[in-house]
N, C-alpha and C. Protein backbone atom coordinates (compact mmCIF):
# COMPACT_ATOMS: atom_id res chain seq x y z
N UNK A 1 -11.81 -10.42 -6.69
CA UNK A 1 -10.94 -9.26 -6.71
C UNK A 1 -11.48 -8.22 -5.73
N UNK A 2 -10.69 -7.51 -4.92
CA UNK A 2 -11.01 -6.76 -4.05
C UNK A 2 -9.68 -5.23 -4.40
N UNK A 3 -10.91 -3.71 -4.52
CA UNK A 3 -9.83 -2.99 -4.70
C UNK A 3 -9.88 -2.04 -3.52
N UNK A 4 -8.81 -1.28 -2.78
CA UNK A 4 -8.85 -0.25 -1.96
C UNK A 4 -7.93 0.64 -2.85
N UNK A 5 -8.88 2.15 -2.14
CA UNK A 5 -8.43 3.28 -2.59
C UNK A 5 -8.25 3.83 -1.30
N UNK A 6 -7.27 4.82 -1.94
CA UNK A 6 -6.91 5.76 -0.38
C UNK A 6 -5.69 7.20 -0.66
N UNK A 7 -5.56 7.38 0.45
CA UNK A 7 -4.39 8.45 0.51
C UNK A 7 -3.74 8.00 1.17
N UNK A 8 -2.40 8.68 0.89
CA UNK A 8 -0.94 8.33 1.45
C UNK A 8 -0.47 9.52 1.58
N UNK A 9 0.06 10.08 3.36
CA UNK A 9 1.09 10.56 4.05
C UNK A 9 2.32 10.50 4.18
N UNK A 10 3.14 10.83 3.14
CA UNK A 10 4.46 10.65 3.91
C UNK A 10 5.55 11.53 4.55
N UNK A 11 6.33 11.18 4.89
CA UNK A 11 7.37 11.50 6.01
C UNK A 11 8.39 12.12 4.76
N UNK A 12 8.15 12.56 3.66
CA UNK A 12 9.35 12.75 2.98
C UNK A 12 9.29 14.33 2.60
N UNK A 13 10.40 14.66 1.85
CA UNK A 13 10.16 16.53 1.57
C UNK A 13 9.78 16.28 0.03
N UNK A 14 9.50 15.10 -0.85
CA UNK A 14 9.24 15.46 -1.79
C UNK A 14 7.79 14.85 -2.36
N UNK A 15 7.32 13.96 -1.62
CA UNK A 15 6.18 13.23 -2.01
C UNK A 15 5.12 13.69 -0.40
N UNK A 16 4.29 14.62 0.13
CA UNK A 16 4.21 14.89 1.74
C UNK A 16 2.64 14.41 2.03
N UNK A 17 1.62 15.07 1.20
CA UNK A 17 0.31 14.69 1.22
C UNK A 17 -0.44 14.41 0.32
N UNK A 18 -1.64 13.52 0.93
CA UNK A 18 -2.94 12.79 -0.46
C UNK A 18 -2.40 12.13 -1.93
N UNK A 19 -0.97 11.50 -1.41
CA UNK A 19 -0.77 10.99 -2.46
C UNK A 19 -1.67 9.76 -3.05
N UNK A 20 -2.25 9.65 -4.09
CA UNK A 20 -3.34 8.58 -4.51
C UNK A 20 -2.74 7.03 -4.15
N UNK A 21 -3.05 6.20 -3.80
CA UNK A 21 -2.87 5.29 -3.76
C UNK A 21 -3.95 4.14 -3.77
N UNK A 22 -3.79 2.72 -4.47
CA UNK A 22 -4.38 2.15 -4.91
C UNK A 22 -3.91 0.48 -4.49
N UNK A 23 -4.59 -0.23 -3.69
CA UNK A 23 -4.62 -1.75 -3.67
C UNK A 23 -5.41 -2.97 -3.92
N UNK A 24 -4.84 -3.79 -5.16
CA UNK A 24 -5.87 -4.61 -5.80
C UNK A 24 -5.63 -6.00 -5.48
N UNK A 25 -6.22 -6.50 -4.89
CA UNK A 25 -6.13 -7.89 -4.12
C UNK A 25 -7.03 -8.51 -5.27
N UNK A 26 -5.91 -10.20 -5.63
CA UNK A 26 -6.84 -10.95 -6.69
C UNK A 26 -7.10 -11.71 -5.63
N UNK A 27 -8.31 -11.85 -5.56
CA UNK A 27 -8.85 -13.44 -5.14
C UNK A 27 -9.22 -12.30 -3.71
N UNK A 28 -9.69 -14.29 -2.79
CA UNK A 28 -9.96 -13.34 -1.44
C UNK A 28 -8.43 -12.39 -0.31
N UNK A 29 -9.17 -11.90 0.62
CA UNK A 29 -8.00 -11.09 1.24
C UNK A 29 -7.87 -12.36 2.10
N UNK A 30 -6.34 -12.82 1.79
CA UNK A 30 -5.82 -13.76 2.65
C UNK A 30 -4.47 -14.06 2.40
N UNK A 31 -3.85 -14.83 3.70
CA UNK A 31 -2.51 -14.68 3.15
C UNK A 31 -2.18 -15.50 2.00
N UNK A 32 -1.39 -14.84 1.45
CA UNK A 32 -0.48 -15.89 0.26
C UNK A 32 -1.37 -14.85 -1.51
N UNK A 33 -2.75 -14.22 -0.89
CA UNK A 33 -3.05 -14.05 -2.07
C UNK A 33 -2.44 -12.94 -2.91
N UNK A 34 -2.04 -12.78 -4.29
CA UNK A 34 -1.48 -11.31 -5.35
C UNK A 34 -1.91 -9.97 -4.70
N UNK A 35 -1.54 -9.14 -4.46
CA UNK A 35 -1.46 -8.07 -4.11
C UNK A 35 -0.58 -7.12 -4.62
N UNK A 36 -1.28 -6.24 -5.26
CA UNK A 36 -0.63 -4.66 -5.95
C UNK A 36 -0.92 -3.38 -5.25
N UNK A 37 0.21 -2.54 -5.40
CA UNK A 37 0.14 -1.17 -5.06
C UNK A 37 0.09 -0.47 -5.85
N UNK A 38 -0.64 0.38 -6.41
CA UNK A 38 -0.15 1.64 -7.89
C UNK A 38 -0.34 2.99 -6.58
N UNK A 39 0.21 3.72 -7.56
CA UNK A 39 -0.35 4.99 -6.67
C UNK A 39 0.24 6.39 -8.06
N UNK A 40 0.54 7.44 -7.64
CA UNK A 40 0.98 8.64 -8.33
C UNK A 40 1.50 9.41 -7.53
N UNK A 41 3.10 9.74 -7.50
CA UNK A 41 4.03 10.99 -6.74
C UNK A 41 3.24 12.33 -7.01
N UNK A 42 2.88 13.18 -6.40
CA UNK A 42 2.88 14.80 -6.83
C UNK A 42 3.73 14.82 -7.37
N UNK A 43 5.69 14.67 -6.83
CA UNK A 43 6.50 14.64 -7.19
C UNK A 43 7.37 13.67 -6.70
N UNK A 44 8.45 12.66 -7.66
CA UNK A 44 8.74 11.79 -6.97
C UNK A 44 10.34 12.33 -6.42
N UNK A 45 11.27 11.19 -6.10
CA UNK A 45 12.59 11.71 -5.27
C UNK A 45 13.35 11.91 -6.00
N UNK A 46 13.35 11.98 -7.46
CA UNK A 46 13.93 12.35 -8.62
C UNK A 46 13.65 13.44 -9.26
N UNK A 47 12.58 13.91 -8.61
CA UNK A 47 11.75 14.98 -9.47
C UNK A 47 10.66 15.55 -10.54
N UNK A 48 10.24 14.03 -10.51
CA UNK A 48 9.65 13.97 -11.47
C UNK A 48 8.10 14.04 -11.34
N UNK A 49 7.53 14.90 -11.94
CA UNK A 49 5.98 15.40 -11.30
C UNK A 49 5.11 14.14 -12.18
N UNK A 50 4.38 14.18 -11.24
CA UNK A 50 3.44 12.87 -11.20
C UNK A 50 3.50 11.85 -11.85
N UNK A 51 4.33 11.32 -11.46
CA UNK A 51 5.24 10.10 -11.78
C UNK A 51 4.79 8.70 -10.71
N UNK A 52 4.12 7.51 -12.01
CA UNK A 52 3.07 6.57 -11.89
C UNK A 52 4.16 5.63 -11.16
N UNK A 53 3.69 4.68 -9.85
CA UNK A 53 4.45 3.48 -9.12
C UNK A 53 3.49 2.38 -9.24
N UNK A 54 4.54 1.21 -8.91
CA UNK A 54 3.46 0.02 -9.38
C UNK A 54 4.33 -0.93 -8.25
N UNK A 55 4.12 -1.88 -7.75
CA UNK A 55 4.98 -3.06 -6.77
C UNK A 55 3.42 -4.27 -6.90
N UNK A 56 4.39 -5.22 -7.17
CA UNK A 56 3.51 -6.12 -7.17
C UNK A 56 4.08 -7.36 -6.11
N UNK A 57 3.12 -7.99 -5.12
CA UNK A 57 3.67 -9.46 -4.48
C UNK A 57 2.58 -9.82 -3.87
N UNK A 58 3.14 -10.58 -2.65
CA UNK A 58 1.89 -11.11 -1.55
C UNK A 58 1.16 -10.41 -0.58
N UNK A 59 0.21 -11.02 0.11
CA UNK A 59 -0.09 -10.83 0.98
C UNK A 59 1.00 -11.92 2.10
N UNK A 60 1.48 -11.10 2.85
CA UNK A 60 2.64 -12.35 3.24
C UNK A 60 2.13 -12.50 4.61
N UNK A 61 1.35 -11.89 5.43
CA UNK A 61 0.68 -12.11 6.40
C UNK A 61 -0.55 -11.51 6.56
N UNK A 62 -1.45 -12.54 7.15
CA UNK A 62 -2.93 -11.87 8.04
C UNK A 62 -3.35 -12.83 8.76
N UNK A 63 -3.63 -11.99 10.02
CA UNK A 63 -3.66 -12.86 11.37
C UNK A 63 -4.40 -11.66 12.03
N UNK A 64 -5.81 -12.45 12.20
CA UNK A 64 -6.80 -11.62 13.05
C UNK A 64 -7.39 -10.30 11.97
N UNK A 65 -6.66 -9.19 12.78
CA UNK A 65 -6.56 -7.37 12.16
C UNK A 65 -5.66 -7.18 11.62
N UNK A 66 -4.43 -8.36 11.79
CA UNK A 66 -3.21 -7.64 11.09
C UNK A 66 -2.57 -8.35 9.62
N UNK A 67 -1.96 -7.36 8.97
CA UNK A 67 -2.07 -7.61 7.43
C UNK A 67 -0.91 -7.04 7.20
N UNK A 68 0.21 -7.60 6.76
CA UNK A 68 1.58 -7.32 5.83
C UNK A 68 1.69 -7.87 4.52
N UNK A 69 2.05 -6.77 4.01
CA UNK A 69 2.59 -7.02 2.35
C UNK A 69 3.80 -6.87 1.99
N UNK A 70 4.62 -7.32 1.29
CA UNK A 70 5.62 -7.90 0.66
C UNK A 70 6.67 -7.86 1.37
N UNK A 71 6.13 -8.26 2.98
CA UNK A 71 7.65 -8.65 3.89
C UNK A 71 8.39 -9.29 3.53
N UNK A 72 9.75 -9.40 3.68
CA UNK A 72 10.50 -10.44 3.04
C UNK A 72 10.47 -11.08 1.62
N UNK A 73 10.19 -10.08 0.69
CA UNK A 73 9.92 -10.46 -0.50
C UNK A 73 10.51 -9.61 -1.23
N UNK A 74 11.83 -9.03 -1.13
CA UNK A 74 12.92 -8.44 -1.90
C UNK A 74 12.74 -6.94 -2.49
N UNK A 75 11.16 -6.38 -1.74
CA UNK A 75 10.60 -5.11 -2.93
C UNK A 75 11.75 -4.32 -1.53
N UNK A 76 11.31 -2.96 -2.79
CA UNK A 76 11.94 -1.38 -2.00
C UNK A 76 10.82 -1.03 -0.63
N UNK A 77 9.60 -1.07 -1.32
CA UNK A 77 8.34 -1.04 -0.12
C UNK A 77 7.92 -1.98 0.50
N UNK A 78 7.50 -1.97 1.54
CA UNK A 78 6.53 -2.80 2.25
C UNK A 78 5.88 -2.29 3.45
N UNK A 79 4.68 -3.00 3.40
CA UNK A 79 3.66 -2.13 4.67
C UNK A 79 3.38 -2.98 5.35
N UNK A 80 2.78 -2.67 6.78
CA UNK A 80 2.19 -3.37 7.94
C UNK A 80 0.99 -2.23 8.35
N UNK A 81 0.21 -3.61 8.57
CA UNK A 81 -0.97 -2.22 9.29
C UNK A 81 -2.48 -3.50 9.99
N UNK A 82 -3.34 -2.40 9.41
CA UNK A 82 -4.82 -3.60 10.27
C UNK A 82 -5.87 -3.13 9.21
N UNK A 83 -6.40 -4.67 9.25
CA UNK A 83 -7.58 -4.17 8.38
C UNK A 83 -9.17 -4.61 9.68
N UNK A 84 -10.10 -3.83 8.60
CA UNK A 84 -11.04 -3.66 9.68
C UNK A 84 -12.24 -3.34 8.97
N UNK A 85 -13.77 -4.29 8.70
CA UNK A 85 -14.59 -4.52 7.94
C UNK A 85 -14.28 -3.67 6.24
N UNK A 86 -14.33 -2.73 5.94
CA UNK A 86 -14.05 -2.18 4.84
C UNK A 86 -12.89 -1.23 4.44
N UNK A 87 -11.79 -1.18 5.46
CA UNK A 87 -10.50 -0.29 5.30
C UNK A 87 -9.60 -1.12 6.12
N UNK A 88 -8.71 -0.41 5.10
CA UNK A 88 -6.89 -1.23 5.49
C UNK A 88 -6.38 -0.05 5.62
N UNK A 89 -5.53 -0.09 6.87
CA UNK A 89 -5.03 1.30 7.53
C UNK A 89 -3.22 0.79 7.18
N UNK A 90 -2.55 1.22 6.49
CA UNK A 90 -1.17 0.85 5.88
C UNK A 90 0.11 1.96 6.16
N UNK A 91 0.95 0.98 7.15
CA UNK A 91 2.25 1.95 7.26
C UNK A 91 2.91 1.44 6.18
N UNK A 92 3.70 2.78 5.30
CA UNK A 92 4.33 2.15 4.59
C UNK A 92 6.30 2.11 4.89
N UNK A 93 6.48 1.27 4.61
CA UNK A 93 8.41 1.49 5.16
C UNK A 93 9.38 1.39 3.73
N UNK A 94 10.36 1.53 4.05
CA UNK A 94 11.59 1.28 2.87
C UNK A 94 12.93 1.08 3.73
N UNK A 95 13.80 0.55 3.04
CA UNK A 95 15.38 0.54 3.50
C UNK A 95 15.64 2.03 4.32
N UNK A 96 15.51 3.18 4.08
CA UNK A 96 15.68 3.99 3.88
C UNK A 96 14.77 4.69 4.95
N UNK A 97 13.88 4.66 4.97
CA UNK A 97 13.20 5.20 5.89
C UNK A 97 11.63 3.91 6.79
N UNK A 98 12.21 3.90 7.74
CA UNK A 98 11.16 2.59 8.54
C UNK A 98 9.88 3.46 8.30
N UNK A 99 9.80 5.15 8.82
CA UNK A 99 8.35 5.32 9.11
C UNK A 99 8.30 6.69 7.76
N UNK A 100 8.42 5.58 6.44
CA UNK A 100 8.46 6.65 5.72
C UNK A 100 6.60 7.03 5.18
N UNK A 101 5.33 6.65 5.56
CA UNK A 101 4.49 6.69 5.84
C UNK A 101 3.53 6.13 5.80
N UNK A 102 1.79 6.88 6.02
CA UNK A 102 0.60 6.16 6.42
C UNK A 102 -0.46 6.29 5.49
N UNK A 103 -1.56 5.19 5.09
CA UNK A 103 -2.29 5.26 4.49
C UNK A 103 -3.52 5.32 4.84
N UNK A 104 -4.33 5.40 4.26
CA UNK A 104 -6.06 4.61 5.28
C UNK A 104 -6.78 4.65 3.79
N UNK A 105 -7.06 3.44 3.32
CA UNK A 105 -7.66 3.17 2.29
C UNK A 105 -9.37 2.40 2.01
N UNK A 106 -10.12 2.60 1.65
CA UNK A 106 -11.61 2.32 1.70
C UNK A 106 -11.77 1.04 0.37
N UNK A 107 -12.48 -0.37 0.70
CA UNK A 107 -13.28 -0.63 0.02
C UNK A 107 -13.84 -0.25 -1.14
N UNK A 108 -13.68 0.26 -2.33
CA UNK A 108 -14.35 0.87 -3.35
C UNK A 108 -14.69 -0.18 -4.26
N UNK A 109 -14.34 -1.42 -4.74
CA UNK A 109 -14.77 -2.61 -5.62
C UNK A 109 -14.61 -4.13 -4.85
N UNK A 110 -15.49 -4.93 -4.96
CA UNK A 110 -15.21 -6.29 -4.49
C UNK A 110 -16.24 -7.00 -5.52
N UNK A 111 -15.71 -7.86 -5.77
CA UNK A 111 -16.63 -9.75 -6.82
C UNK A 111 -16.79 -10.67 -5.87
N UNK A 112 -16.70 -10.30 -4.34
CA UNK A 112 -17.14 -11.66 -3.44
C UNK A 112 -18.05 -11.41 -3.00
């Protein structure tokens, strides 16, 4: 199990900075392996103050530095970005907005 912590930037008027965010990779970081997002809105697009998110799927690509999660896998979110000895740097997108924002998350737990 491998976990990253981090903050999340976004591009929106209701969720904007240091939103917490959280990624827990079971097994090693590779493609095909479980991959979760949790995180916490300040406020979400409903209004609702700190209001808990969860998306769960793959790692659906990694090749080299680069690392996508739940491309083509039916969620509302999905990110592309690079990872790089102990941080995964994560754009995140939606239907709705391509550059709805950025993460940079650290290494904080690993069992390998």
């Amino acid at each position: 199990m491998l976990v990253y912590q981090g903050k999340l930037n976004t591009n929106t008027d209701y969720a904007t900075e240091d939103e917490v965010i959280t990624l827990t990779i079971s097994g090693a970081l590779e493609q095909g392996s479980p991959a979760v997002i949790t995180g916490q809105w300040t406020v979400s697009y409903e209004g609702v103050s700190k209001e808990n998110y969860t998306q769960a799927g793959t790692i659906t690509t990694l090749e080299d530095d680069h690392i996508e999660l739940y491309v083509d896998e039916d969620k509302y979110y999905w990110f592309i970005g690079t990872v790089s000895d102990e941080k995964i740097v994560l754009d995140m997108k939606s239907p709705d907005l391509e550059d709805y924002g950025h993460a940079e998350l650290s290494l904080v737990y690993s069992d390998q």
